[in-house]
Coordinates of C-alpha atoms in Angstrom, one line a residue:
M1 CA 38.3 182.7 -3.5
P2 CA 39.4 186.1 -2.0
Q3 CA 43.0 187.0 -1.6
M4 CA 44.8 185.7 1.1
P5 CA 45.1 187.2 3.9
Y6 CA 41.3 187.7 4.5
T7 CA 39.3 188.2 7.2
P8 CA 35.4 187.7 6.4
G9 CA 32.4 189.0 7.6
L10 CA 29.9 191.5 6.5
E11 CA 27.8 192.4 9.5
G12 CA 28.3 193.0 12.9
A13 CA 27.1 195.0 16.0
G14 CA 29.2 197.2 18.8
A15 CA 30.3 200.5 20.1
V16 CA 32.1 203.1 18.2
V17 CA 35.7 203.7 19.5
Q18 CA 36.8 206.1 17.1
V19 CA 36.1 208.4 14.1
G20 CA 37.9 209.2 10.9
S21 CA 37.6 213.2 10.5
A22 CA 34.8 213.1 7.9
A23 CA 32.1 211.7 10.6
P24 CA 30.6 213.3 13.4
A25 CA 32.3 212.8 16.8
S26 CA 28.9 212.2 18.6
L27 CA 29.4 208.5 17.0
L28 CA 31.7 207.9 19.7
G29 CA 30.7 205.2 22.1
Q30 CA 27.3 205.1 20.4
R31 CA 26.1 201.3 20.0
V32 CA 25.3 200.1 16.3
S33 CA 25.0 197.7 13.7
Y34 CA 25.8 197.3 10.4
H35 CA 25.9 195.9 7.2
G36 CA 28.0 196.8 4.3
D37 CA 29.9 195.9 1.0
S38 CA 33.7 195.1 2.6
S39 CA 34.6 192.3 4.8
G40 CA 36.3 192.3 8.3
S41 CA 33.8 192.1 10.8
Y42 CA 35.7 188.2 12.6
A43 CA 37.3 190.8 14.3
S44 CA 37.5 192.3 17.8
F45 CA 37.8 195.8 15.8
T46 CA 37.1 196.4 12.3
I47 CA 36.4 199.9 10.0
V48 CA 32.9 200.6 8.7
A49 CA 31.7 203.1 6.5
Q50 CA 29.5 205.4 8.4
D51 CA 26.7 204.9 5.8
S52 CA 26.6 201.3 6.5
L53 CA 25.9 202.2 10.5
S54 CA 22.0 201.8 11.9
R55 CA 22.3 203.2 15.6
V56 CA 20.9 200.2 17.7
P57 CA 18.3 201.9 20.6
E58 CA 17.9 201.3 24.2
G59 CA 16.0 198.3 25.5
V60 CA 17.9 196.1 22.5
S61 CA 21.0 193.5 23.5
D62 CA 23.9 193.2 21.8
A63 CA 23.3 189.6 20.9
D64 CA 19.8 191.1 18.8
A65 CA 21.6 193.8 17.3
A66 CA 24.6 191.7 16.0
A67 CA 21.8 189.4 14.9
V68 CA 19.6 192.2 13.0
P69 CA 21.2 193.9 9.9
C70 CA 21.7 191.0 6.8
Q71 CA 18.8 188.8 7.9
A72 CA 16.2 190.7 9.4
F73 CA 17.1 194.2 6.9
T74 CA 16.6 190.7 3.9
A75 CA 13.1 189.9 5.6
H76 CA 12.0 193.7 5.6
Y77 CA 12.9 194.2 2.0
L78 CA 11.4 190.9 1.1
T79 CA 7.9 191.1 2.8
H80 CA 7.6 195.2 2.5
D81 CA 9.1 195.3 -1.3
S82 CA 9.9 192.5 -3.2
Y83 CA 6.5 191.2 -2.9
V84 CA 4.4 193.3 -0.5
C85 CA 2.3 191.4 1.7
G86 CA -0.7 192.5 3.0
P87 CA -4.2 191.2 4.4
G88 CA -5.5 188.5 2.0
S89 CA -2.0 187.6 0.6
V90 CA -0.7 183.6 1.0
V91 CA 2.6 183.4 0.9
V92 CA 5.3 180.2 1.2
V93 CA 8.4 180.7 3.2
Q94 CA 11.2 177.8 2.3
A95 CA 13.8 176.8 5.4
A96 CA 11.2 178.6 7.6
A97 CA 13.0 177.7 11.2
G98 CA 16.3 179.4 9.8
G99 CA 16.9 183.0 10.8
T100 CA 15.9 184.6 7.7
G101 CA 12.9 182.2 7.4
L102 CA 12.0 183.1 10.7
L103 CA 11.7 187.0 10.8
I104 CA 10.1 186.4 6.8
C105 CA 7.2 184.8 8.1
Q106 CA 7.0 187.3 11.2
M107 CA 6.8 190.4 9.3
A108 CA 4.6 188.7 7.0
K109 CA 2.4 187.7 9.9
L110 CA 2.7 191.9 11.0
R111 CA 1.4 192.4 7.5
G112 CA -1.5 190.6 7.4
A113 CA -0.4 187.3 5.3
T114 CA -1.4 184.1 5.6
V115 CA 1.6 182.3 6.0
I116 CA 2.9 178.6 4.8
A117 CA 6.2 177.6 6.3
L118 CA 8.3 174.8 5.1
C119 CA 11.4 173.2 7.3
G120 CA 12.8 169.9 7.9
G121 CA 12.4 168.0 10.8
E122 CA 9.8 168.0 14.4
A123 CA 11.9 170.5 15.9
K124 CA 11.9 173.0 12.9
A125 CA 8.7 172.8 12.6
A126 CA 7.8 173.9 15.8
L127 CA 10.0 176.7 16.0
A128 CA 8.5 177.9 12.7
A129 CA 5.4 177.8 14.2
S130 CA 5.9 178.9 17.4
V131 CA 8.0 181.6 16.9
G132 CA 7.5 182.4 13.3
R133 CA 3.9 182.3 13.9
A134 CA 3.1 180.6 10.8
D135 CA -0.5 179.8 9.3
H136 CA 0.2 176.1 8.4
V137 CA 3.6 174.5 8.6
I138 CA 4.8 171.5 6.4
D139 CA 7.4 169.3 7.4
Y140 CA 9.3 168.1 4.0
K141 CA 10.2 164.7 5.9
A142 CA 7.3 163.8 6.9
V143 CA 5.2 164.1 3.2
H144 CA 6.1 162.5 -0.3
D145 CA 5.5 165.5 -2.2
W146 CA 5.5 168.7 -0.5
P147 CA 3.8 171.1 -3.3
A148 CA 0.9 168.7 -3.6
A149 CA 1.0 169.4 0.7
V150 CA 0.9 172.9 -0.3
R151 CA -2.1 172.9 -3.2
Q152 CA -4.0 171.4 -0.2
I153 CA -3.7 174.4 1.6
A154 CA -4.0 176.9 -1.4
P155 CA -6.1 175.0 -4.3
E156 CA -5.5 178.3 -6.3
G157 CA -2.2 178.2 -5.0
V158 CA -0.1 180.6 -3.3
H159 CA 0.8 184.6 -4.6
A160 CA 4.3 184.5 -3.3
V161 CA 7.2 182.3 -2.5
Y162 CA 10.0 183.4 -0.6
D163 CA 13.1 181.2 -1.2
G164 CA 16.7 181.3 -0.1
V165 CA 17.5 177.1 -0.9
G166 CA 17.9 177.6 -4.4
R167 CA 18.2 174.3 -6.4
D168 CA 16.3 171.9 -4.3
T169 CA 13.3 173.8 -4.3
F170 CA 13.0 176.2 -7.1
E171 CA 10.7 173.7 -9.5
G172 CA 8.7 173.3 -6.7
D173 CA 8.2 176.6 -6.1
L174 CA 7.0 177.0 -9.4
R175 CA 4.5 174.6 -9.1
V176 CA 2.7 175.6 -6.6
L177 CA 2.2 179.4 -7.5
R178 CA -0.9 180.9 -8.6
R179 CA -1.2 182.5 -12.2
R180 CA 0.7 186.1 -11.7
G181 CA 2.5 184.5 -9.0
T182 CA 5.7 185.9 -7.7
L183 CA 8.9 183.3 -7.3
V184 CA 11.3 185.6 -4.7
S185 CA 14.6 183.4 -5.4
F186 CA 16.8 184.9 -2.7
G187 CA 19.5 182.6 -1.7
N188 CA 21.5 179.4 -3.0
A189 CA 21.6 177.7 0.2
S190 CA 21.4 174.0 -2.0
G191 CA 23.3 175.3 -4.7
A192 CA 22.8 178.2 -7.5
V193 CA 19.6 177.6 -9.5
P194 CA 20.3 176.1 -13.0
P195 CA 19.5 178.5 -16.2
V196 CA 15.4 178.7 -16.3
A197 CA 13.5 177.8 -19.7
P198 CA 11.2 179.9 -20.5
L199 CA 8.2 177.9 -20.4
L200 CA 8.6 177.1 -16.8
L201 CA 7.5 180.5 -16.1
A202 CA 3.9 179.4 -17.7
G203 CA 1.5 181.2 -16.2
S204 CA 2.5 184.7 -15.8
I205 CA 4.9 184.2 -13.3
Y206 CA 7.4 186.8 -11.9
L207 CA 10.7 186.0 -11.1
Q208 CA 12.7 188.2 -9.0
R209 CA 16.5 187.7 -8.0
P210 CA 16.7 190.6 -5.2
K211 CA 20.2 191.5 -3.4
L212 CA 20.1 193.4 0.3
N213 CA 22.2 196.3 -1.3
D214 CA 20.0 197.3 -3.8
Y215 CA 17.2 198.0 -1.2
M216 CA 19.2 199.5 1.1
V217 CA 20.7 202.2 -1.4
T218 CA 19.9 205.7 0.3
A219 CA 20.5 206.8 4.1
E220 CA 16.3 207.0 4.4
E221 CA 16.1 203.5 3.3
R222 CA 18.4 201.9 5.6
E223 CA 16.6 204.5 8.4
K224 CA 13.2 203.4 7.7
R225 CA 14.0 199.6 7.9
A226 CA 16.4 200.1 11.2
A227 CA 13.4 202.1 12.5
D228 CA 11.3 199.3 11.7
V229 CA 12.8 196.1 12.7
Y230 CA 14.0 198.0 15.9
G231 CA 10.9 199.3 17.3
W232 CA 9.5 195.9 16.6
I233 CA 11.8 194.5 19.2
Q234 CA 11.6 196.9 21.6
K235 CA 7.4 196.6 21.1
K236 CA 7.8 192.9 21.3
Q237 CA 6.6 192.2 18.3
L238 CA 9.5 190.4 16.2
Q239 CA 11.1 187.7 18.3
L240 CA 15.0 187.2 17.0
T241 CA 16.3 183.9 17.5
I242 CA 20.0 183.3 18.3
G243 CA 20.6 179.6 18.1
K244 CA 24.2 179.6 19.3
I245 CA 27.4 181.7 19.8
F246 CA 30.6 180.9 19.2
P247 CA 33.3 182.5 20.6
L248 CA 35.7 183.9 17.5
S249 CA 38.1 181.3 17.8
E250 CA 35.6 179.0 17.1
A251 CA 34.7 180.3 13.8
A252 CA 35.6 177.0 11.6
Q253 CA 33.2 175.2 14.3
A254 CA 30.7 177.6 13.5
H255 CA 30.6 177.2 9.6
A256 CA 30.8 173.3 10.2
Y257 CA 28.1 174.1 12.1
I258 CA 25.3 175.9 9.5
E259 CA 26.9 173.6 7.1
G260 CA 26.0 170.1 8.6
R261 CA 22.2 172.0 8.9
Q262 CA 22.3 171.8 12.7
S263 CA 21.5 175.6 13.0
T264 CA 18.4 177.6 13.6
G265 CA 17.6 181.3 14.2
K266 CA 20.9 183.2 13.6
L267 CA 24.7 181.8 14.9
L268 CA 27.0 184.6 16.1
L269 CA 30.5 185.2 16.9
N270 CA 31.1 186.7 20.0
C271 CA 34.4 188.5 18.8
K272 CA 35.6 190.4 22.5
E273 CA 37.8 187.6 23.3

């Protein structure tokens, strides 16, 4: 638990209203988004390091700008670095109707991969197909054995699994990977993955536990990811899904909404109160 008082939130978007002595005055008034190591975005005003900023171009709404930093940049490094998608790749995306999942699906498709999306419920399955543009969608709730359903689509197994769910899907992920496949475990929505026995990785499986900040080390990395993502948004090649916007005063309700697994896409807090 963090020491109280504490202001949560690691990402956001808005306009620069003041700059420090080491920052250029040209930043004043600029629309920016940010993702950083220090918390504080659940507020009307916050202090952000200059090297955490990405400029928001014309044609990108404030809501879309706020939805980009964590989820879209995560989807970018996952599909461009952790496992490099391309023509001929077959990948599984867990929780494909969530904010990050939908973006992984779209970016994998932009790179030419075949996408198998997994999600729970008819509404989420429809979202993964329409917005995520997945080639195949499997509804956890409609099948008894989802790894077997994946194997029916890809008998030799898939090249990679992108999994932000964690404990509940980990063993199934291993069952669907082909020899020398890659399991990219980037989240713990269902709980932490238990210690992994080496024999579970039979088949020369690659297991990754990546973190966004490790893929945003330099200004060049941040600028490249921002240029790609915002460029796709401007060209209508990437669709951000804003599931719901809560006022800042209802932040607790927003968290309950997520914990109740009611959310699809990205939830935002409107801090202009």
